[in-house]
Short mmCIF file of C-alpha atoms in Angstrom, two decimals:
data_model
loop_
_atom_site.label_atom_id
_atom_site.label_comp_id
_atom_site.label_asym_id
_atom_site.label_seq_id
_atom_site.Cartn_x
_atom_site.Cartn_y
_atom_site.Cartn_z
CA MET A 7 -18.23 6.04 -48.27
CA LEU A 8 -15.62 6.72 -45.27
CA LEU A 9 -13.58 4.00 -44.38
CA THR A 10 -12.47 3.89 -40.82
CA LYS A 11 -9.83 1.45 -39.10
CA PHE A 12 -11.21 -1.06 -37.21
CA ASP A 13 -9.77 -1.20 -33.34
CA PRO A 14 -10.58 -4.24 -31.50
CA MET A 15 -9.27 -2.80 -28.15
CA ARG A 16 -11.16 0.28 -28.89
CA ASP A 17 -14.10 -0.32 -26.66
CA PHE A 18 -11.88 -1.25 -23.45
CA ARG A 19 -9.81 2.06 -23.77
CA ASP A 20 -13.13 3.85 -23.45
CA LEU A 21 -14.55 1.85 -20.65
CA GLU A 22 -10.87 2.15 -18.71
CA GLU A 23 -11.40 5.77 -19.34
CA ARG A 24 -14.68 6.23 -17.99
CA MET A 25 -13.96 4.09 -14.93
CA ALA A 26 -11.01 6.37 -14.30
CA SER A 27 -12.70 9.20 -14.73
CA ALA A 28 -15.40 8.34 -12.07
CA PHE A 29 -12.48 7.93 -9.64
CA ARG A 30 -10.38 10.94 -10.24
CA LEU A 31 -10.24 13.40 -7.42
CA PRO A 32 -11.84 16.98 -8.12
CA GLU A 33 -9.85 19.72 -10.08
CA ILE A 34 -7.43 21.84 -7.69
CA GLY A 35 -8.94 24.98 -6.69
CA SER A 36 -12.47 23.08 -6.61
CA GLU A 37 -14.30 22.82 -2.73
CA LEU A 38 -13.60 18.96 -2.74
CA SER A 39 -9.87 18.75 -3.13
CA ASN A 40 -9.09 18.89 -0.02
CA VAL A 41 -10.72 16.13 0.50
CA SER A 42 -8.81 12.96 -0.33
CA GLY A 43 -7.37 9.51 0.93
CA PHE A 44 -4.11 8.84 2.26
CA THR A 45 -2.49 6.01 0.37
CA PRO A 46 1.12 5.04 1.63
CA SER A 47 3.39 3.97 -1.26
CA VAL A 48 4.83 0.34 -0.17
CA ASN A 49 8.03 -1.65 -1.40
CA THR A 50 8.56 -5.27 -0.93
CA ARG A 51 11.51 -7.58 -1.55
CA GLU A 52 12.42 -10.99 -0.95
CA GLY A 53 16.01 -11.35 0.29
CA ASP A 54 17.37 -15.22 1.22
CA TYR A 55 16.69 -15.20 4.61
CA ALA A 56 13.42 -12.77 5.25
CA TYR A 57 10.92 -10.64 3.20
CA HIS A 58 10.90 -6.81 3.72
CA VAL A 59 8.13 -4.50 3.54
CA GLU A 60 8.89 -0.94 3.33
CA VAL A 61 6.45 1.73 3.73
CA ASP A 62 6.71 5.35 2.93
CA LEU A 63 4.78 7.02 5.99
CA PRO A 64 6.03 10.91 6.04
CA GLY A 65 4.52 12.95 8.61
CA VAL A 66 2.95 10.08 10.63
CA LYS A 67 4.21 9.35 14.08
CA LYS A 68 5.27 6.24 15.07
CA ASP A 69 2.51 5.63 17.76
CA ASP A 70 0.13 5.90 15.00
CA ILE A 71 1.24 3.15 13.11
CA HIS A 72 -0.06 -0.45 13.95
CA VAL A 73 1.03 -3.47 12.66
CA ASP A 74 -0.71 -6.77 12.97
CA LEU A 75 -0.89 -10.46 12.05
CA LYS A 76 -4.10 -12.34 11.95
CA ASP A 77 -4.78 -15.49 9.84
CA ASN A 78 -1.43 -15.28 8.21
CA VAL A 79 -2.18 -12.03 6.86
CA LEU A 80 -0.15 -8.79 7.93
CA THR A 81 -1.74 -5.62 8.02
CA ILE A 82 -0.17 -2.22 8.37
CA SER A 83 -2.61 0.39 9.34
CA GLY A 84 -2.45 3.91 10.86
CA GLU A 85 -3.58 7.67 10.55
CA ARG A 86 -1.60 11.13 9.23
CA LYS A 87 -2.32 13.89 10.92
CA THR A 88 0.02 16.81 9.87
CA LYS A 89 -0.82 20.83 9.60
CA LYS A 90 1.32 23.31 7.79
CA GLU A 91 1.24 26.98 8.99
CA VAL A 92 2.61 30.06 7.53
CA LYS A 93 2.07 33.46 9.29
CA GLU A 94 3.13 36.11 7.44
CA LYS A 95 2.55 39.87 7.68
CA ASP A 96 0.06 40.19 4.96
CA TYR A 97 -1.26 36.83 4.87
CA TYR A 98 -1.99 33.66 7.11
CA LYS A 99 -2.12 29.90 5.56
CA LYS A 100 -2.95 27.10 7.23
CA GLU A 101 -3.06 23.75 5.48
CA SER A 102 -4.00 20.58 6.79
CA SER A 103 -3.64 16.80 5.96
CA TYR A 104 -4.92 14.03 7.46
CA GLY A 105 -6.02 10.35 6.61
CA LYS A 106 -6.36 6.76 7.49
CA PHE A 107 -4.63 4.13 5.87
CA GLN A 108 -4.62 0.14 5.84
CA ARG A 109 -2.56 -1.99 3.70
CA SER A 110 -2.72 -5.88 3.71
CA PHE A 111 -0.17 -8.62 2.45
CA THR A 112 -1.12 -12.23 2.84
CA LEU A 113 2.26 -13.79 3.82
CA PRO A 114 3.73 -17.07 2.08
CA ASP A 115 3.81 -20.22 3.98
CA ASN A 116 7.33 -20.01 4.95
CA THR A 117 7.20 -17.25 7.01
CA ASP A 118 8.34 -16.96 10.91
CA ALA A 119 5.55 -15.07 12.27
CA GLU A 120 6.69 -15.55 15.93
CA ASN A 121 10.21 -13.09 14.74
CA ILE A 122 8.62 -10.41 12.80
CA GLU A 123 10.17 -7.04 13.35
CA ALA A 124 9.04 -3.52 12.44
CA ASN A 125 11.17 -0.62 12.50
CA CYS A 126 10.19 2.94 12.04
CA LYS A 127 13.01 5.79 11.06
CA ASP A 128 12.91 8.85 9.04
CA GLY A 129 9.39 8.34 7.58
CA VAL A 130 9.98 5.03 6.57
CA LEU A 131 8.44 2.06 8.33
CA GLU A 132 10.50 -1.40 7.74
CA VAL A 133 8.75 -4.68 8.59
CA VAL A 134 11.51 -7.46 8.45
CA ILE A 135 9.35 -11.22 8.22
CA PRO A 136 12.03 -13.84 8.50
CA LYS A 137 11.59 -17.39 6.69
CA VAL A 138 12.00 -20.47 7.91
CA GLU A 139 13.42 -23.75 6.42
CA ARG A 140 10.63 -25.81 4.86
CA SER A 141 11.41 -29.38 5.81
CA LYS A 142 11.48 -31.47 2.95
CA LYS A 143 9.34 -34.42 3.57
CA GLU A 144 9.82 -37.85 1.60
CA ALA A 145 7.96 -38.82 -1.03
CA LYS A 146 5.19 -41.35 0.14
CA LYS A 147 3.55 -44.28 -1.51
CA ILE A 148 -0.26 -44.49 -0.66
CA LYS A 149 -1.72 -48.04 -1.54
CA ILE A 150 -4.82 -48.26 -3.40
CA LYS A 151 -7.60 -50.27 -1.76
#
């Protein structure tokens, strides 16, 4: 009789691996390996007077970036279009990387939507979302009828 150690999380790990393999990109060198999306990395932080969203957008022109605010949701979107070309005596290589991206963030209630600023420098977009002081309302007694 063979004894095996019981692992209650094994089924979850197997499921996680199957789900991850379904969304993996094809191997390098395969026909579909050049087809991939572009998802920029984002850093968010909260300061004393504002929230900061920093998005890494290497190779994206400022005119190809859109920052929109609708229904208290900040959406950063755009498209990256880059081409890398190498011409040598014995070979020619041209690589292109295209991809649309979109990231959305629900803003807290204490944000000043009228004074949001965005600045793009050296491939990094920084969006500064100022905070507003919440008016502290006094407690109110409600009569029961």
